[in-house]
Coordinates of C-alpha atoms in Angstrom, one line a residue:
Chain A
X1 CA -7.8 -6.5 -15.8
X2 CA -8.6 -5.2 -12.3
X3 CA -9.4 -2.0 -11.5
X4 CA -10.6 -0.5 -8.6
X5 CA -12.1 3.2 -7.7
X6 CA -12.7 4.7 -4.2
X7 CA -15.5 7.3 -3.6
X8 CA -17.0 9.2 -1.2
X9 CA -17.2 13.0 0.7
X10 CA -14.1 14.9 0.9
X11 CA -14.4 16.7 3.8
X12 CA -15.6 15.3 6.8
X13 CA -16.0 17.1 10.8
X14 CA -14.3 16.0 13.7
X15 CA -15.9 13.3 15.6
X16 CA -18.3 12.0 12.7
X17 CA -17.3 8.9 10.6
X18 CA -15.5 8.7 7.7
X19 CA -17.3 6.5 4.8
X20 CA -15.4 5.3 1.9
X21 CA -16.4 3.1 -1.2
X22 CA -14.3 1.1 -3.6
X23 CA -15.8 -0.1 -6.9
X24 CA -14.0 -3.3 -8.3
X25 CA -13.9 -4.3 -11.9
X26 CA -12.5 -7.1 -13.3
X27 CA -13.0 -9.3 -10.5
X28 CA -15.6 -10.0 -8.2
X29 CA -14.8 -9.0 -4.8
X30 CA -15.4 -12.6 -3.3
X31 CA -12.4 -13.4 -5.2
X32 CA -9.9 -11.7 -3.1
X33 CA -8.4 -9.8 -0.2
X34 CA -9.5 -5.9 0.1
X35 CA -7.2 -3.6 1.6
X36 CA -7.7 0.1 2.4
X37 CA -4.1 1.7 2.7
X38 CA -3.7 6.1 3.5
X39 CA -1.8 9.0 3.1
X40 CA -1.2 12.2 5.3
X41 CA 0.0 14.6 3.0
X42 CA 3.1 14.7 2.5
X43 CA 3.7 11.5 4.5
X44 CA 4.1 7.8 4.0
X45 CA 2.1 5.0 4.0
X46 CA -0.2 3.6 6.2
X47 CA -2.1 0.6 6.3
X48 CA -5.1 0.6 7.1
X49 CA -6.7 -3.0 7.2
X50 CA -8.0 -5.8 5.3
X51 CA -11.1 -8.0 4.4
X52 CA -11.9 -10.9 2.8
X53 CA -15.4 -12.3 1.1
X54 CA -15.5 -15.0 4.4
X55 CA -16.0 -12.1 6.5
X56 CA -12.7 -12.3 7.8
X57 CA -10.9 -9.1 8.5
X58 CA -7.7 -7.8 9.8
X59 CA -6.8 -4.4 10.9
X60 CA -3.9 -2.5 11.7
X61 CA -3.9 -1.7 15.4
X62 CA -3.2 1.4 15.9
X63 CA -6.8 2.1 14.5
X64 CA -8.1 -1.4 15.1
X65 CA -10.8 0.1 17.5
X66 CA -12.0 2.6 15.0
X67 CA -12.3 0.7 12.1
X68 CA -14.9 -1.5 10.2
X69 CA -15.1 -3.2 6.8
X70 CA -17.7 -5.0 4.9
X71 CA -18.3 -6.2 1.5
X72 CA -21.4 -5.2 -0.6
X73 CA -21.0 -8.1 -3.4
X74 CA -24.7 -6.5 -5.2
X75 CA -22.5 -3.8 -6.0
X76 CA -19.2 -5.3 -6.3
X77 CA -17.6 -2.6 -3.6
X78 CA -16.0 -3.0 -0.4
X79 CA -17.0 0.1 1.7
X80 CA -14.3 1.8 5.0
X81 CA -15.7 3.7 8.6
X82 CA -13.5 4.9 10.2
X83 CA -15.2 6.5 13.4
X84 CA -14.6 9.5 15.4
X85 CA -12.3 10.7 12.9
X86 CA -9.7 13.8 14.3
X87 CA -7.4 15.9 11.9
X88 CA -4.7 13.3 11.9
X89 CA -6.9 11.6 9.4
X90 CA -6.7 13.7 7.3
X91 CA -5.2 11.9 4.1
X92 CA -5.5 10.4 0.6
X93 CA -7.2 6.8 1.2
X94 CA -6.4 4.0 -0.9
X95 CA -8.3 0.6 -2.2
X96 CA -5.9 -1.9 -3.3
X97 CA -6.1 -6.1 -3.8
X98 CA -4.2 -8.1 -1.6
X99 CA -3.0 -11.6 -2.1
X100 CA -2.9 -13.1 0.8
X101 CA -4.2 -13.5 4.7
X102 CA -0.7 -11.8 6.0
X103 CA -0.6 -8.9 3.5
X104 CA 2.4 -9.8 0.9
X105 CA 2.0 -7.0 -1.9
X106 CA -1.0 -4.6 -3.1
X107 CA -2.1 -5.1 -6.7
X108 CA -3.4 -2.7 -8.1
X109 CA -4.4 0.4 -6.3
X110 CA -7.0 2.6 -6.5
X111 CA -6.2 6.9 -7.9
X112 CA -7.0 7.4 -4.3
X113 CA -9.5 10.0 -2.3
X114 CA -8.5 12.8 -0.3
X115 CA -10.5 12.8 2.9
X116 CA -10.2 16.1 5.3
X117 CA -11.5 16.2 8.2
X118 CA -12.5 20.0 9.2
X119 CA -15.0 21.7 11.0
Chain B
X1 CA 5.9 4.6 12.9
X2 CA 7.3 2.8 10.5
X3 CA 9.9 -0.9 11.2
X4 CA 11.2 -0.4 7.9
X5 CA 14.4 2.0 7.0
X6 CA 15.0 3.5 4.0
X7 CA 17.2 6.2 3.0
X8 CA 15.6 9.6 2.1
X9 CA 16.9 10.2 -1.3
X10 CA 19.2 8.8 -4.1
X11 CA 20.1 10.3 -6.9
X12 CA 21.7 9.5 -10.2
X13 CA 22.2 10.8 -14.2
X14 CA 19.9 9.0 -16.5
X15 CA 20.9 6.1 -17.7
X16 CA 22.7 5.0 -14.5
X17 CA 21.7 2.8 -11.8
X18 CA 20.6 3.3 -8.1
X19 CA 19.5 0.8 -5.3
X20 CA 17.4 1.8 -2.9
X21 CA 18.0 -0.3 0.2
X22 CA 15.4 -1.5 2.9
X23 CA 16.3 -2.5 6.5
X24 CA 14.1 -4.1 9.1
X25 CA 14.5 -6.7 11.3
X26 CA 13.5 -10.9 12.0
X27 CA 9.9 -10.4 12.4
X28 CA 9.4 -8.7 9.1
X29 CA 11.9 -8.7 6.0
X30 CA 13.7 -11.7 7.7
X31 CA 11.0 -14.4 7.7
X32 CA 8.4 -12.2 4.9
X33 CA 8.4 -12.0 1.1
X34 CA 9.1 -8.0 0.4
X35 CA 7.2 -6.2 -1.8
X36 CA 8.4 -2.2 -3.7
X37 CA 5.9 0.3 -4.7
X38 CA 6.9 3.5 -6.9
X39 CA 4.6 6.8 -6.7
X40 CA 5.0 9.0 -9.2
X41 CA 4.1 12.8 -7.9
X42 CA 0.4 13.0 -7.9
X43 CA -0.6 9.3 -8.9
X44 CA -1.0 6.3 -6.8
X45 CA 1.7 4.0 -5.7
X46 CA 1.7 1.0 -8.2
X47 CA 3.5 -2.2 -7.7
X48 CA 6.8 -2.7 -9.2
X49 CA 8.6 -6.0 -7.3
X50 CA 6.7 -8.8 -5.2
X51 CA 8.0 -11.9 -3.6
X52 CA 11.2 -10.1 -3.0
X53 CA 12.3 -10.4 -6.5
X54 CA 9.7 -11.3 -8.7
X55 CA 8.2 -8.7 -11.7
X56 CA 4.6 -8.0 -12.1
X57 CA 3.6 -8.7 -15.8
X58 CA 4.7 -5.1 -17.7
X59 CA 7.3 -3.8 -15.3
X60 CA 10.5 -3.5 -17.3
X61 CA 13.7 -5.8 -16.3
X62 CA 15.3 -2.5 -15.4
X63 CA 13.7 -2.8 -11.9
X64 CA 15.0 -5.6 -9.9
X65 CA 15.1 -6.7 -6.0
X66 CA 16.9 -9.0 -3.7
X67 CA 16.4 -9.8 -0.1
X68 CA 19.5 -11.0 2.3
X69 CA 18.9 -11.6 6.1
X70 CA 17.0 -8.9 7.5
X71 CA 17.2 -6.4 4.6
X72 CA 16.2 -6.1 0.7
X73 CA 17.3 -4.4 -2.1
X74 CA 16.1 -2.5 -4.6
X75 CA 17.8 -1.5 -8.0
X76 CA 16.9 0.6 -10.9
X77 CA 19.4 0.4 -14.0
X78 CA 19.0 2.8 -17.0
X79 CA 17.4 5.5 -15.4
X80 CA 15.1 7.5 -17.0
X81 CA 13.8 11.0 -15.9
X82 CA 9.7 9.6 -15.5
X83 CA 11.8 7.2 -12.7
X84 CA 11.8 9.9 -10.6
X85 CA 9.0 9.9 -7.3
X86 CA 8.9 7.8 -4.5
X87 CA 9.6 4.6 -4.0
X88 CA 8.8 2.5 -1.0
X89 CA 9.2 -1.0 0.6
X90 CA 6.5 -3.5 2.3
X91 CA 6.1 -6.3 3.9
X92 CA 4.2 -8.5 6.7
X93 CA 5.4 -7.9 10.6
X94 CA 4.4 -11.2 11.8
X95 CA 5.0 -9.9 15.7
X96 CA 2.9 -7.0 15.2
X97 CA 0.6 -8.2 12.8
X98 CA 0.9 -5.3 10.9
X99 CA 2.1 -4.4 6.7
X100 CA 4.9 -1.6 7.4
X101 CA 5.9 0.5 4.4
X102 CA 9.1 1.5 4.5
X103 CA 10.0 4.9 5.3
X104 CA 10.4 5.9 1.9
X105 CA 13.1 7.0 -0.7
X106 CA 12.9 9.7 -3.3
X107 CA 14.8 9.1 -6.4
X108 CA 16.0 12.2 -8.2
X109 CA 17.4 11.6 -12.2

């Protein structure tokens, strides 16, 4: 089945750029829609944004101008930046498969990374 | 912010049932399928309804959901204590072009 994995630093300083992997097994990542969904602590969650093998990409607004996602298919990961990155980013970030161009679920979903960002 | 309104908490004895209910408007639950996620403390959210209504292959009958209008519907019957977490909505806003979670509900057995 699929399975997917995110990676990367856990603590990153203000103003740098926040880089995030997710390793997919199971499927390739041509196959589908990749989504990146966070977590403030002790909060709800966010979307973050979408992309698909096509190159086509959605994101959600509110960070639309910060945000950037690509597909390494050599190493069957979809990777996150998020630039400029301020404490209100701090959360657990999620991988998850999509099914669709207008998001209808998230199947499955990564154990999630916690990403602080601290000087 | 989130479009989607959900109460905070439910609670019920095990082996009862609770719904969990899910209130948004036109541009989302009223013209999108809704999807319901539970997250068990610590762990990540995993999928338990899709299409409004429809069960991912291993998730027990126990969970159902329902949408009408503008708002869905979630129920849980026979509740058992490792039911309890969070459980949240989703779905597309097609006038924001945005997925909104819902606000969130935490079930206590």
């Amino acid at each position: 089945q699929v399975q997917v994995q995110e990676s990367g630093p856990g603590l990153v300083r203000p103003s740098e750029t926040l880089s995030l992997a997710c390793t997919v097994s199971g499927a390739s990542v041509t196959d589908y829609y990749w989504n990146w969904i966070r977590q403030a602590p002790g909060q709800g969650l966010e979307w973050i944004g979408y992309i698909f093998f096509s190159g086509s990409s959605k994101q959600n607004p509110s960070l639309k101008s910060r945000v950037s996602m690509s597909l390494d298919m050599s190493q069957n990961q979809v990777s996150l930046k998020l630039i400029s990155v301020t404490a209100a980013d701090t959360a657990v970030y999620y991988c998850a498969r999509g099914d669709d161009f207008n998001p209808g679920w998230f199947d499955p979903w990564g154990q999630g990374t916690l990403v602080t960002v601290s000087s | 912010q989130s479009v989607l309104t959900q109460p905070p908490s439910v609670s019920a004895a095990p082996g009862q049932k609770v719904t969990i209910s899910c209130s948004g408007s036109t541009s989302n639950i009223g013209n999108n399928f809704v999807s319901w996620y539970r997250q068990l403390p610590g762990t990540a959210p995993k999928l338990l309804i899709y299409d409004n209504s429809e069960r991912p292959s291993g998730i027990p009958d126990r969970f159902s959901g329902s949408r009408s209008g503008t708002s869905a519907t979630l129920g849980i019957t026979g509740l058992q204590t490792g039911d309890e977490g969070d459980y949240y909505c989703g779905t597309w806003d097609s006038s924001l072009s945005v997925y909104f979670f819902g606000t969130g509900t935490k079930v206590t057995v």
